[in-house]
Coordinates of C-alpha atoms in Angstrom, one line a residue:
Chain A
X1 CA -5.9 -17.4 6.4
X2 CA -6.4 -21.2 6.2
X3 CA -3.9 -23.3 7.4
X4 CA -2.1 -25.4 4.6
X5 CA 0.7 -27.3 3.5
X6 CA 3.3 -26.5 0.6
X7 CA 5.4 -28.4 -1.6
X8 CA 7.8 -27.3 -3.9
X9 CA 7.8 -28.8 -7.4
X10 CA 11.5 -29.5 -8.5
X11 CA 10.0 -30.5 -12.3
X12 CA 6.9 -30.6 -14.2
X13 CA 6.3 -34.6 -13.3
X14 CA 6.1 -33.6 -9.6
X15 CA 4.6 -30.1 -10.3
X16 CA 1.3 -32.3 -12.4
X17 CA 1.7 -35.2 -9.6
X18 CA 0.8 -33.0 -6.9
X19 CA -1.5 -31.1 -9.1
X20 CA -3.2 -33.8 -10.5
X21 CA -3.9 -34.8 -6.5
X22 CA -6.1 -31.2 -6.0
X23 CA -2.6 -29.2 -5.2
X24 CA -3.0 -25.4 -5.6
X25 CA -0.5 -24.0 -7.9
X26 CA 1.4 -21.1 -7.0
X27 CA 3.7 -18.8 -8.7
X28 CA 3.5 -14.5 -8.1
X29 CA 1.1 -15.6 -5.8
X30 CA -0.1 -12.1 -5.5
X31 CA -3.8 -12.9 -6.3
X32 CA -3.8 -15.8 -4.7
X33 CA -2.2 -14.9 -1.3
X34 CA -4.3 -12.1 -0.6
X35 CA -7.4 -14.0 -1.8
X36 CA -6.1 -16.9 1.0
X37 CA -5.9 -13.9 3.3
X38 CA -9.1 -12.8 2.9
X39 CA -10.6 -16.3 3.1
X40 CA -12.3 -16.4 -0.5
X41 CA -9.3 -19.0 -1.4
X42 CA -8.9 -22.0 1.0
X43 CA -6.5 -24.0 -0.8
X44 CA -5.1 -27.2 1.1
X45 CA -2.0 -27.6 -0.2
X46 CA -0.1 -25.2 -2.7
X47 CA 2.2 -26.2 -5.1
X48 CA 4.9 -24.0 -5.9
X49 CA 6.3 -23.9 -8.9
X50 CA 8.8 -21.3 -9.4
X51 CA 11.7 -23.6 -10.0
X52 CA 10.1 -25.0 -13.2
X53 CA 11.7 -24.0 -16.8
X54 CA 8.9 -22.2 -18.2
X55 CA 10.7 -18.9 -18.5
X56 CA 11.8 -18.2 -21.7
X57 CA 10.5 -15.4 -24.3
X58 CA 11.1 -16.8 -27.5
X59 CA 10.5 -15.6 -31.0
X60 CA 8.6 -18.8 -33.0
X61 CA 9.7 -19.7 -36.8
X62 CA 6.8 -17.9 -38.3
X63 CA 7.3 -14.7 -36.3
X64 CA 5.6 -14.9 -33.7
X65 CA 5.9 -14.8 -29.8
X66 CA 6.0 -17.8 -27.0
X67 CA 6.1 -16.2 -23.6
X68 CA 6.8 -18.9 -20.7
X69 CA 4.3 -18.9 -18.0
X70 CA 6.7 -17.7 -15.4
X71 CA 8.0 -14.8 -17.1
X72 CA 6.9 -12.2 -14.5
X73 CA 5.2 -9.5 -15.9
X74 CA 7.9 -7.3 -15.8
X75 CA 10.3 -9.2 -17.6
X76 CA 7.7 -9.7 -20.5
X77 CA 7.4 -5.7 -20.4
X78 CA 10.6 -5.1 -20.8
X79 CA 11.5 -8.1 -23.4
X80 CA 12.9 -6.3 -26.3
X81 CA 10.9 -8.3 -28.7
X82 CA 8.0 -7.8 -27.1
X83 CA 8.7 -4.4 -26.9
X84 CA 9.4 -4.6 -30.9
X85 CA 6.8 -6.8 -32.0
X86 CA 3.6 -6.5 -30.0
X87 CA 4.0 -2.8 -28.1
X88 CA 0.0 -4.1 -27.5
X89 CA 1.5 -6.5 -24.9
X90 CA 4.0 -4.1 -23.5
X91 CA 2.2 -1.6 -23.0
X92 CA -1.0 -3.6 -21.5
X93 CA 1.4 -5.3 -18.7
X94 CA 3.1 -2.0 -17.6
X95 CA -0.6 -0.2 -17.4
X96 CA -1.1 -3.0 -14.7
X97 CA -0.7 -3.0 -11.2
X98 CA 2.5 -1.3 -9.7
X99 CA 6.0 -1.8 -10.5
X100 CA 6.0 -4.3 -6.9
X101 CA 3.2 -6.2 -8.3
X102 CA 5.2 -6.4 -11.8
X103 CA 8.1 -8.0 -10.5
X104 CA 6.1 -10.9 -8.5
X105 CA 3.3 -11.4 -11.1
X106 CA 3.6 -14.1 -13.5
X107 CA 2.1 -14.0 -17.3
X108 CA 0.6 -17.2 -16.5
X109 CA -1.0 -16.0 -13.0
X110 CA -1.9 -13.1 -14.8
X111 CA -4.8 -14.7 -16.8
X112 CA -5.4 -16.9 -13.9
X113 CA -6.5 -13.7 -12.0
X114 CA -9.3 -13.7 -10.2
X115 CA -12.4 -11.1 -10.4
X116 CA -11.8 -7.3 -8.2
X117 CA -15.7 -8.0 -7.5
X118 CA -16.0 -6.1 -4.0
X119 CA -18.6 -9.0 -3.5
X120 CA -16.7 -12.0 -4.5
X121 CA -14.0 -10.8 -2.2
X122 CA -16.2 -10.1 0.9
X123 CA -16.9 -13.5 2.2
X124 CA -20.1 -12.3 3.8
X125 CA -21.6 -11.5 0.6
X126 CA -24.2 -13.2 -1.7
X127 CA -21.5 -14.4 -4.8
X128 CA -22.6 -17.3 -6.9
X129 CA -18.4 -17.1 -7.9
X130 CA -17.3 -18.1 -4.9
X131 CA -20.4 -19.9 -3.4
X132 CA -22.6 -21.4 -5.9
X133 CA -26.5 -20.8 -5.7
X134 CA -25.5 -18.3 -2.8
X135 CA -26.9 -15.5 -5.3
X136 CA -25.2 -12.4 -6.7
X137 CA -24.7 -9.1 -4.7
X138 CA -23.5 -7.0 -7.5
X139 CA -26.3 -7.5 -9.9
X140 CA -28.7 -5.0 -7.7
X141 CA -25.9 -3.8 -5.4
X142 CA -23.2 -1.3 -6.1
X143 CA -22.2 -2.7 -9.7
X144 CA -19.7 0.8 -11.2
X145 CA -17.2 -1.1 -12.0
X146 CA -19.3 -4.5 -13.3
X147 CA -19.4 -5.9 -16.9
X148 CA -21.7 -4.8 -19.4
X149 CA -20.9 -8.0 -21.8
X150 CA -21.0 -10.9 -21.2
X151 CA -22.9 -11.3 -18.0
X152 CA -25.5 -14.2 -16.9
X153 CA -28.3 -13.5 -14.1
X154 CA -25.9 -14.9 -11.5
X155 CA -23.0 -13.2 -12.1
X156 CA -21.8 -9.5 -13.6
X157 CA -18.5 -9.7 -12.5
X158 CA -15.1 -8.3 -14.7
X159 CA -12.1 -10.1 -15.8
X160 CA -9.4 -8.1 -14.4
X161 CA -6.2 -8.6 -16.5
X162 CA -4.9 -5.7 -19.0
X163 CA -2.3 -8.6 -20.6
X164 CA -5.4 -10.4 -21.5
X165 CA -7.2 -7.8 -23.4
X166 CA -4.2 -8.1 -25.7
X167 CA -4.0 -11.4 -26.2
X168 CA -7.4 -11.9 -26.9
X169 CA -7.0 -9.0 -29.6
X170 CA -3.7 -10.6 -30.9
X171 CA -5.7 -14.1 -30.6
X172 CA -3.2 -16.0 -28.7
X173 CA -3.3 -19.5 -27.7
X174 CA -2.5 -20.7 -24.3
X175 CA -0.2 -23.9 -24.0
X176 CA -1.4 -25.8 -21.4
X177 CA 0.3 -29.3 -19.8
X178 CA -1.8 -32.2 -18.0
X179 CA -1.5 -35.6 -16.7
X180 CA -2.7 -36.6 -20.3
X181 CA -0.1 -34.7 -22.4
X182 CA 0.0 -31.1 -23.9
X183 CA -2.8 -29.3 -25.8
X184 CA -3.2 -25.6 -26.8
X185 CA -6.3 -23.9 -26.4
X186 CA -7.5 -20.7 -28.4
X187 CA -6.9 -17.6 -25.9
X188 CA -10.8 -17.0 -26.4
X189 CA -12.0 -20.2 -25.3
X190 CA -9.5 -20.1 -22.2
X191 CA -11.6 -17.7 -20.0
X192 CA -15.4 -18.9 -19.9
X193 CA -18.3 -16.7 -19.8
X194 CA -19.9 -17.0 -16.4
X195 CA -23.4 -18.6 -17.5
X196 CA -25.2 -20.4 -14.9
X197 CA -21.5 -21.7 -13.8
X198 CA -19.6 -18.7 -12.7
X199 CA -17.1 -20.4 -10.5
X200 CA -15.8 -22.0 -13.5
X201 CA -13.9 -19.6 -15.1
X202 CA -11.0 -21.2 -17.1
X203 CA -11.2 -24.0 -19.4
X204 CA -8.3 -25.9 -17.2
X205 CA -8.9 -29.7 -16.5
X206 CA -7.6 -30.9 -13.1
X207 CA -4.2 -30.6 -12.6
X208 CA -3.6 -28.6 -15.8
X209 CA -0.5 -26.4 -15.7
X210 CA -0.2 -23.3 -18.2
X211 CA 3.4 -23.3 -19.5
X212 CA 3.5 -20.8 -22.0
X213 CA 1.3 -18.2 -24.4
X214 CA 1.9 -17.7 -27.5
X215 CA 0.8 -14.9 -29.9
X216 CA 0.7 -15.9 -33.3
X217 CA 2.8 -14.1 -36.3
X218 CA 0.9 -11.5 -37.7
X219 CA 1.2 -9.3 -41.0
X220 CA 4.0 -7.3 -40.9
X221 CA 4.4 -3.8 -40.6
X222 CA 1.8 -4.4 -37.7
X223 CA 1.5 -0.9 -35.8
X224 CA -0.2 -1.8 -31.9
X225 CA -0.7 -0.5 -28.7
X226 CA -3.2 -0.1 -25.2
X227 CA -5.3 2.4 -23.6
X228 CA -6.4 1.9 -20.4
X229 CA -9.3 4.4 -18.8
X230 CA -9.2 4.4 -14.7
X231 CA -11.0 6.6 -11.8
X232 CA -7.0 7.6 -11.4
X233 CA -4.1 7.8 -13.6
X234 CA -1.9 5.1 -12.5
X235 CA -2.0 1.5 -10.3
X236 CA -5.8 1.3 -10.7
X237 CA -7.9 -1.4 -12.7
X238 CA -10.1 -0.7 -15.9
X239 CA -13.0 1.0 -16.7
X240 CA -12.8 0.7 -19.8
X241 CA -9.6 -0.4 -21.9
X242 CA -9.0 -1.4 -25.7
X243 CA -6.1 -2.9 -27.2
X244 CA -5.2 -2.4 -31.2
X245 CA -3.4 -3.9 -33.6
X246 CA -3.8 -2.7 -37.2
X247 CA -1.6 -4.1 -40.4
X248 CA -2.1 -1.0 -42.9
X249 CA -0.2 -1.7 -46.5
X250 CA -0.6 0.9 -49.7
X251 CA -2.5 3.3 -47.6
X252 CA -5.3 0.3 -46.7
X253 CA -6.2 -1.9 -43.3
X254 CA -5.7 -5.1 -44.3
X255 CA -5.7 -6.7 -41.1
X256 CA -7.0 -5.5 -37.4
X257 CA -7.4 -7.0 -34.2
X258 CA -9.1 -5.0 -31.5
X259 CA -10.9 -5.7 -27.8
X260 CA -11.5 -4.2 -25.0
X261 CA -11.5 -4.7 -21.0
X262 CA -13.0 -3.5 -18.1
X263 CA -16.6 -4.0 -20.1
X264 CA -16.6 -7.9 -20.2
X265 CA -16.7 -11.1 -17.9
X266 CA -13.7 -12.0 -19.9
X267 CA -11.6 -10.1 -22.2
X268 CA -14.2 -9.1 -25.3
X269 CA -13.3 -9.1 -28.7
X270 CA -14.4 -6.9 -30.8
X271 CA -15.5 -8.5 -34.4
X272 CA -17.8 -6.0 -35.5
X273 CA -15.3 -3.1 -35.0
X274 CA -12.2 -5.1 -36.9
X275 CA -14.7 -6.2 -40.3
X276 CA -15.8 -2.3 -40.3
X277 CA -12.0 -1.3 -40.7
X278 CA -10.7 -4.1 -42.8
X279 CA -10.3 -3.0 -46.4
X280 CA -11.2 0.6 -45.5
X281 CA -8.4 3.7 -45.4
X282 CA -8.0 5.1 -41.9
X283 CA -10.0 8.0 -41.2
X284 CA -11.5 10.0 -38.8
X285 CA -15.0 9.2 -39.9
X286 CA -14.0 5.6 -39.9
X287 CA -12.8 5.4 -36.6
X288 CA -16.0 6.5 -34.8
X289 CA -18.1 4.8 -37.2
X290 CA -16.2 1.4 -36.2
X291 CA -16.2 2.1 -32.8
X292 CA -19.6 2.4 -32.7
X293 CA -20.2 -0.7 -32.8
X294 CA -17.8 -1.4 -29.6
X295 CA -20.4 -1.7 -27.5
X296 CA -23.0 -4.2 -29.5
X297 CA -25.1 -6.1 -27.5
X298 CA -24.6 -4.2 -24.5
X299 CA -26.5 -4.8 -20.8
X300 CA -25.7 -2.4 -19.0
X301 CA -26.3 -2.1 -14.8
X302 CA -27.7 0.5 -12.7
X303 CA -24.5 2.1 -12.1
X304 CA -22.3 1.7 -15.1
X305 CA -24.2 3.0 -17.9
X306 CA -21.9 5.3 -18.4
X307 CA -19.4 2.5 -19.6
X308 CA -21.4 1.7 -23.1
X309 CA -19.8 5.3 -24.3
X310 CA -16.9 5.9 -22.8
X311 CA -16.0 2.1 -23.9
X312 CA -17.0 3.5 -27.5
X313 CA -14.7 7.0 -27.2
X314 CA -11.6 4.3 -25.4
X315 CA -12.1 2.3 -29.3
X316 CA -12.3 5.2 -31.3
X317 CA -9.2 7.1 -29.6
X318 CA -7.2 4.0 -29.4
X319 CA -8.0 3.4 -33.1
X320 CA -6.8 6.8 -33.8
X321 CA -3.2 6.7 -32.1
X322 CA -2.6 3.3 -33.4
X323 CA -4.2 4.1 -37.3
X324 CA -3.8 7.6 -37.7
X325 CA -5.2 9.6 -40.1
X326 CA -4.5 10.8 -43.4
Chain B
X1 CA 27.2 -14.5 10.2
X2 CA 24.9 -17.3 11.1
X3 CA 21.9 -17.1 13.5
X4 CA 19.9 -19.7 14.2
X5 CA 16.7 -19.3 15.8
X6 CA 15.8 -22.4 17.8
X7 CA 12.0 -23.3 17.1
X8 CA 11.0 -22.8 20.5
X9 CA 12.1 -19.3 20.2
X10 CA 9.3 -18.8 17.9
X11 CA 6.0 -17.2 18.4
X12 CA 3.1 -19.5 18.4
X13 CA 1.1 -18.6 14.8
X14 CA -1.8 -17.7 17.3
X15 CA -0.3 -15.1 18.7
X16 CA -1.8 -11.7 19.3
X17 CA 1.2 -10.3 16.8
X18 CA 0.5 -13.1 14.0
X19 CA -2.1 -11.4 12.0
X20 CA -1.5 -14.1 8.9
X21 CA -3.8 -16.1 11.0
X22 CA -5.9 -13.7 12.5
X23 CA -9.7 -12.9 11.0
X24 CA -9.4 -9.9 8.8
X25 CA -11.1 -6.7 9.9
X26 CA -14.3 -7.8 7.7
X27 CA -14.3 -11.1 9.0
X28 CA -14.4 -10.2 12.6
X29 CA -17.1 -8.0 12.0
X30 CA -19.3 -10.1 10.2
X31 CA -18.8 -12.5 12.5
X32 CA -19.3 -10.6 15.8
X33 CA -22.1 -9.1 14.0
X34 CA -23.8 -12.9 13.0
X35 CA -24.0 -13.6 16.6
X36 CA -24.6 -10.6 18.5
X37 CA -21.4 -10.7 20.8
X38 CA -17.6 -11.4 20.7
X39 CA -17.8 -15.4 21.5
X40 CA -18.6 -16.7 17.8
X41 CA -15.4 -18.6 17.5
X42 CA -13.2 -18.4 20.7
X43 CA -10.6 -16.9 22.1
X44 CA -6.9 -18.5 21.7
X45 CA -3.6 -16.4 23.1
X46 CA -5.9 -12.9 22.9
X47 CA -7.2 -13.4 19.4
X48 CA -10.4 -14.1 17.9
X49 CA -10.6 -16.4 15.6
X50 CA -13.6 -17.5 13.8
X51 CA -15.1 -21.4 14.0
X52 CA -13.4 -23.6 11.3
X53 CA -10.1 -21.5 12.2
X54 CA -10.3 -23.1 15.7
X55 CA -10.4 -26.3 14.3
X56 CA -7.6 -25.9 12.2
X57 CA -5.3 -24.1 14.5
X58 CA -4.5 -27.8 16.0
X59 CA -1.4 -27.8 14.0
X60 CA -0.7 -25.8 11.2
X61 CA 1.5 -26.8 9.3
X62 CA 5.2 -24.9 9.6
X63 CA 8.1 -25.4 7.5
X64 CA 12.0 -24.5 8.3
X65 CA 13.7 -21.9 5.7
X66 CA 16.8 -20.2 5.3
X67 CA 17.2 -16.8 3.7
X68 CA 19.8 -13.7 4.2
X69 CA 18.3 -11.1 5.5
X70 CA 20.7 -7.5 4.9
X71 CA 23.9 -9.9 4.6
X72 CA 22.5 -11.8 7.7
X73 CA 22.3 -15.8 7.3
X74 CA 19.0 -16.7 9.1
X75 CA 17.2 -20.3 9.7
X76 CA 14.1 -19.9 11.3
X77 CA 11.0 -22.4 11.2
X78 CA 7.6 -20.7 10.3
X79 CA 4.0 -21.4 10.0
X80 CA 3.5 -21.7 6.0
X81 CA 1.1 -18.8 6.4
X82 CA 3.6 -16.3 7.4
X83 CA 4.3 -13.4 5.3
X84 CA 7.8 -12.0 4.8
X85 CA 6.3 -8.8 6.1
X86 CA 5.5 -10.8 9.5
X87 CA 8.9 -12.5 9.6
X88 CA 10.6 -9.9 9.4
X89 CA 8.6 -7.4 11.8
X90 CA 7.4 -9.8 14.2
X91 CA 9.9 -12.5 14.5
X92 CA 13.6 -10.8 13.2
X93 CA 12.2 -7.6 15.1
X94 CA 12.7 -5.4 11.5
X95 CA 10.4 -3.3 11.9
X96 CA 11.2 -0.6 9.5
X97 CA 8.9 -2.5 6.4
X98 CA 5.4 -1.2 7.5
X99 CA 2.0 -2.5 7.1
X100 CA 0.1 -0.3 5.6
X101 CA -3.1 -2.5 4.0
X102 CA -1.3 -6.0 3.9
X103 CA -3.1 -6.8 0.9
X104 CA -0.8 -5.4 -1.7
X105 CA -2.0 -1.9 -2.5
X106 CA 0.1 0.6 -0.8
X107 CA 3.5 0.0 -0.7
X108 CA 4.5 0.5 2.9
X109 CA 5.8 -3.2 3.0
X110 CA 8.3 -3.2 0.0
X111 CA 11.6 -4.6 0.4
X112 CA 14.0 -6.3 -2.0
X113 CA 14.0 -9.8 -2.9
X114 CA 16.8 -11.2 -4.9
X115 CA 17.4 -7.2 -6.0
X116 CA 13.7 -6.6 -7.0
X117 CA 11.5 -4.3 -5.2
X118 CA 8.3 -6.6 -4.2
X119 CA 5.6 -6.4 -1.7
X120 CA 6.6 -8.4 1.5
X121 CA 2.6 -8.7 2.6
X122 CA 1.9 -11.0 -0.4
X123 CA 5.1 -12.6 0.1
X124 CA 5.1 -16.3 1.7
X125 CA 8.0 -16.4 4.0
X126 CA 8.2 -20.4 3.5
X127 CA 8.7 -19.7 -0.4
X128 CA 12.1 -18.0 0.5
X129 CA 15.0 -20.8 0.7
X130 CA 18.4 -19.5 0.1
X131 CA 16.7 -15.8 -0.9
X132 CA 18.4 -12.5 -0.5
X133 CA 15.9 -10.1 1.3
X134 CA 16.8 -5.7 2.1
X135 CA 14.8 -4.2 3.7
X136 CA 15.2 0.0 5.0
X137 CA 17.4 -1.3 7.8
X138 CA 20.0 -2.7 5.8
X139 CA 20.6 0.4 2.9
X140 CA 22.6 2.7 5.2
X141 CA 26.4 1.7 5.4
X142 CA 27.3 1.7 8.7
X143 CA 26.6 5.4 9.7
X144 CA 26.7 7.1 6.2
X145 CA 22.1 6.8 5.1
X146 CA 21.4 5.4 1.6
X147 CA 21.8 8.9 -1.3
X148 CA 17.8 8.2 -1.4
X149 CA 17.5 8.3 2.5
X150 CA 19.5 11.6 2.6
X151 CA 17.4 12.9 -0.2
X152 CA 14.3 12.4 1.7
X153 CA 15.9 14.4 4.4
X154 CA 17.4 17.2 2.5
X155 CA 14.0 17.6 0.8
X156 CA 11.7 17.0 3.8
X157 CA 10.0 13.7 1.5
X158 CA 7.8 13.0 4.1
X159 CA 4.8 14.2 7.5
X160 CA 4.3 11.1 9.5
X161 CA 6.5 8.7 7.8
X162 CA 4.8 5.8 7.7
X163 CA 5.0 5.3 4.0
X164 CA 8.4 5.8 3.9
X165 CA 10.5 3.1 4.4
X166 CA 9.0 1.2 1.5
X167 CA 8.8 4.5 -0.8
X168 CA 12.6 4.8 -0.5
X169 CA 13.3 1.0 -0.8
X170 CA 10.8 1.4 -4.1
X171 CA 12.7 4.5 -4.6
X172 CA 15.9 2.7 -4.7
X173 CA 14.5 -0.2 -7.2
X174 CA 12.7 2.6 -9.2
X175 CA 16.4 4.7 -10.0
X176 CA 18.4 1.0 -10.3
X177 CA 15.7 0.4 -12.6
X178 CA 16.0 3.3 -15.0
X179 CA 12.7 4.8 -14.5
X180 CA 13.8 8.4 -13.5
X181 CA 13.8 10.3 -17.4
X182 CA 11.3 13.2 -16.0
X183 CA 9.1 13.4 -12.9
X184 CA 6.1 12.3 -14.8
X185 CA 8.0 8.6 -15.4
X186 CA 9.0 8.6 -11.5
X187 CA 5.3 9.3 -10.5
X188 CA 4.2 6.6 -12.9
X189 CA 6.8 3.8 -11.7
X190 CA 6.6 5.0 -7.6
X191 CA 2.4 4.4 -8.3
X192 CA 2.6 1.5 -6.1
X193 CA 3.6 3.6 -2.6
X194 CA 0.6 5.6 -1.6
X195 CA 1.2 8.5 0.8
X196 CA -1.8 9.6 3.1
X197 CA 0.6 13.0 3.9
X198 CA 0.4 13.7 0.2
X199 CA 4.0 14.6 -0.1
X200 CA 4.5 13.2 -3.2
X201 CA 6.0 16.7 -5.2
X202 CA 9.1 15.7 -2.5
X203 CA 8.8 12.5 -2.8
X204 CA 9.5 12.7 -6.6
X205 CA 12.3 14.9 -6.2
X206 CA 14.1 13.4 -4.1
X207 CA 14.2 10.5 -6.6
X208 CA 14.7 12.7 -9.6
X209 CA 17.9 14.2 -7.4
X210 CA 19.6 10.8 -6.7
X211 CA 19.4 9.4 -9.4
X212 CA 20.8 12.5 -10.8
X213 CA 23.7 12.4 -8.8
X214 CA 24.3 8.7 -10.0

């Protein structure tokens, strides 16, 4: 590990102060203090910002859901009205990780998150992530685990977060406070496709501190929920995942919101798969006939070909214990 | 109780026992394996570190903290890269918290922080003013072992025991936090301690039994 120097931030004018001057934030810290470990992060000063006010779980006056960015991941399981109003979210966080992790992890690290890319964590690997123009070990190498959507010729790696799959279903917008005021940015414009810039991977200007996420109301009743398919059954990151949310009224979807993880270089909504099911009546037929079109515009690697069907059969099963059939 | 550790009586961060600023296992390899031989960076108090580590290692920079450690008061001045983990092993001489991969994925490490079960490898010690920190050495009261310690001996929980320090302190944090309905919830919320031994079925029920007896 690097040597470097800390401050602590005792508000959010010190916390963007020493941000806007190329400070490191820090919160869980459990991404980032392994990556420092491990040398693929060499921050020179972190800013820790644990003391500031950004943890509140709030319910907004349309109905829907502010989560403070450092609500740990644990407490945002466990909310009550998270629980109540988007199981999706829930259930995502508490597939994630261990209970440990849980407890340190914050919502707003959480979508910070950088790559499991063996490459992009071995510092003697080609990775155009961590070293631009260095090339990309994984697109020839031993790419399992590797996106199928999304990817550029430089860089093939997965977004790891669960929590993000959901809010990129539930299309949630991330609060975000700079040096030049507040702005809100659509959760799907938040995490950038790697193109020929893979090291960028959030739309964040400098000094830019996430302070909360919010989901926005939805149709009500609004049935949701996450499956989460891994080489084991529990602490392990996706192969594939898919998160629902369907609003079904007189027997008819009117609404659904579905993506999936482990497939893309960031969280991938799923358009085609919500306009099949909108203004159909659940069904077997129609759950594998919209969840065959998960996988549209699929690329995938020498070793993960396997993912464009079992990321279908993750849709189509999800679908089914969130829709039912009748 | 107070103690104050004076900051000479602190190890250098160079130290052969200060792995936070060591080279990691890859690292070393790739770089003993760039150059051929062992003298790619150079050799400070018995550790190889690599080049742009040499140049740092100057003066990193330390900061003073205070934090209870199992109802202890203790100021002590650390280099910011120090993990909980290493503080408490290496410096407080607690060396019940293991380290298992140091890099969050096995559990061995867990203590409690402010009553939540968390990984002490990923934990900066410099982030813990005025924290409360248990670790395995400080759940016994006086003579009398933790229910869960007992458990793990009444149901033989464990073949080398290197796990299990932090699967009972996760085991503690798992039954406080309500986890315990059947065995299948238990596995699910102990997932972050890995056991080599494989003696999870024991493991489990020695959870399942104290919390029982709650």
């Amino acid at each position: 590990m690097h040597p470097f120097s800390l401050t602590k931030a005792a508000n959010t004018r010190e916390a963007l102060n020493a941000g806007r001057k190329g400070g490191r934030y820090i919160a869980g810290g459990t991404t980032l203090v392994d990556l420092m470990r491990e040398t693929v992060e060499r921050p020179e000063t972190l800013v820790d910002i644990s003391d500031l006010p950004l943890r509140e779980v709030s319910v907004t006056e349309r109905g829907g859901l502010r989560i403070g960015a450092l609500v740990s991941m644990a407490e945002s399981a466990a909310h009550p009205k998270v629980r109540s109003l988007f199981p999706v979210v829930s259930e995502a966080l508490e597939l994630s990780a261990s209970a440990q992790l849980r407890n340190m992890a914050t919502i707003g690290g959480n979508i910070m998150q950088r790559t499991r890319c063996t490459y992009f964590r071995d510092v003697t690997a080609d990775c155009n992530k961590r070293e631009p123009g260095s090339g990309c070990a994984a697109l020839h190498g031993f790419n399992r685990m590797h996106a199928i959507l999304g990817a550029s010729d430089v860089c093939v790696a997965t977004h790891p977060s669960d929590v993000a799959v959901a809010f990129a279903a539930l299309e949630a917008t991330v609060h975000l406070l700079g040096p030049d005021g507040e702005r809100t940015v659509p959760f799907a414009d938040f995490l950038l496709r790697p193109g020929n810039t893979p090291n960028r991977e959030q739309a964040l200007r400098k000094g830019e501190l996430i302070t909360a996420v919010e989901i926005p109301a939805l149709p009500r009743p609004l049935k949701s929920g996450y499956l989460k398919v891994r080489d084991r059954q529990s602490y392990e990151f996706a192969l594939t995942s898919a998160a629902v949310a369907l609003h079904i009224r007189s027997g008819v979807i009117r609404e659904a919101k579905v993506a999936a993880g482990g497939v893309g270089t960031v969280p991938w909504k799923l358009p085609a798969v919500e306009k099949h099911l909108v203004g159909e009546r659940p069904s077997e037929s129609l759950w594998a006939a919209a969840a065959e079109r998960a996988a549209d515009g699929a690329r995938p690697l020498d070793h993960n070909r396997f993912k464009v069907a079992l990321l279908k059969r993750t849709v189509e099963r999800q679908l089914r214990i969130v829709g039912g059939t009748k | 109780m107070s103690t104050e550790l004076p900051q000479s009586s602190v190890p250098p961060p160079t130290g052969v026992d200060e792995p936070s600023s060591a080279p990691t296992r890859r690292t070393f390899i790739a770089t003993t394996t760039a150059v051929g031989a062992v003298v790619a960076g150079g050799v400070i108090g018995g550790t190889l570190l690599v080049d742009d580590e040499v140049a740092a290692a100057g003066a990193p920079p330390e900061s003073r903290v205070s934090l209870t450690v199992n109802g202890t008061r203790r100021t002590v001045t650390v280099d910011n890269r120090t993990s909980l983990l290493d503080l408490l092993r290496e410096q407080f001489g607690l060396t019940g918290s293991k380290k298992g991969c140091n890099a969050g994925a096995c559990g061995a490490c867990t203590v409690f922080v402010d009553g939540r079960r968390v990984n002490s490898c990923l934990t900066l010690a410099v982030r813990l003013e005025g924290a409360e920190v248990t670790t395995i050495e400080g759940l016994a009261e006086g003579d009398e072992l933790h229910p869960l310690q007992q458990a793990f001996v009444d149901e033989d929980a464990f073949q080398c025991g290197y796990c299990t320090p932090g699967q009972i302190m996760s085991g503690v944090g798992c039954i406080q936090e309500g986890h315990t309905g059947s065995p299948e919830e238990i596995r699910e919320w102990m997932s972050g301690n890995i056991c080599r031994c494989g003696c999870y079925v024991k493991i489990v029920r020695a959870v399942e039994q104290t919390a029982a007896r709650k």
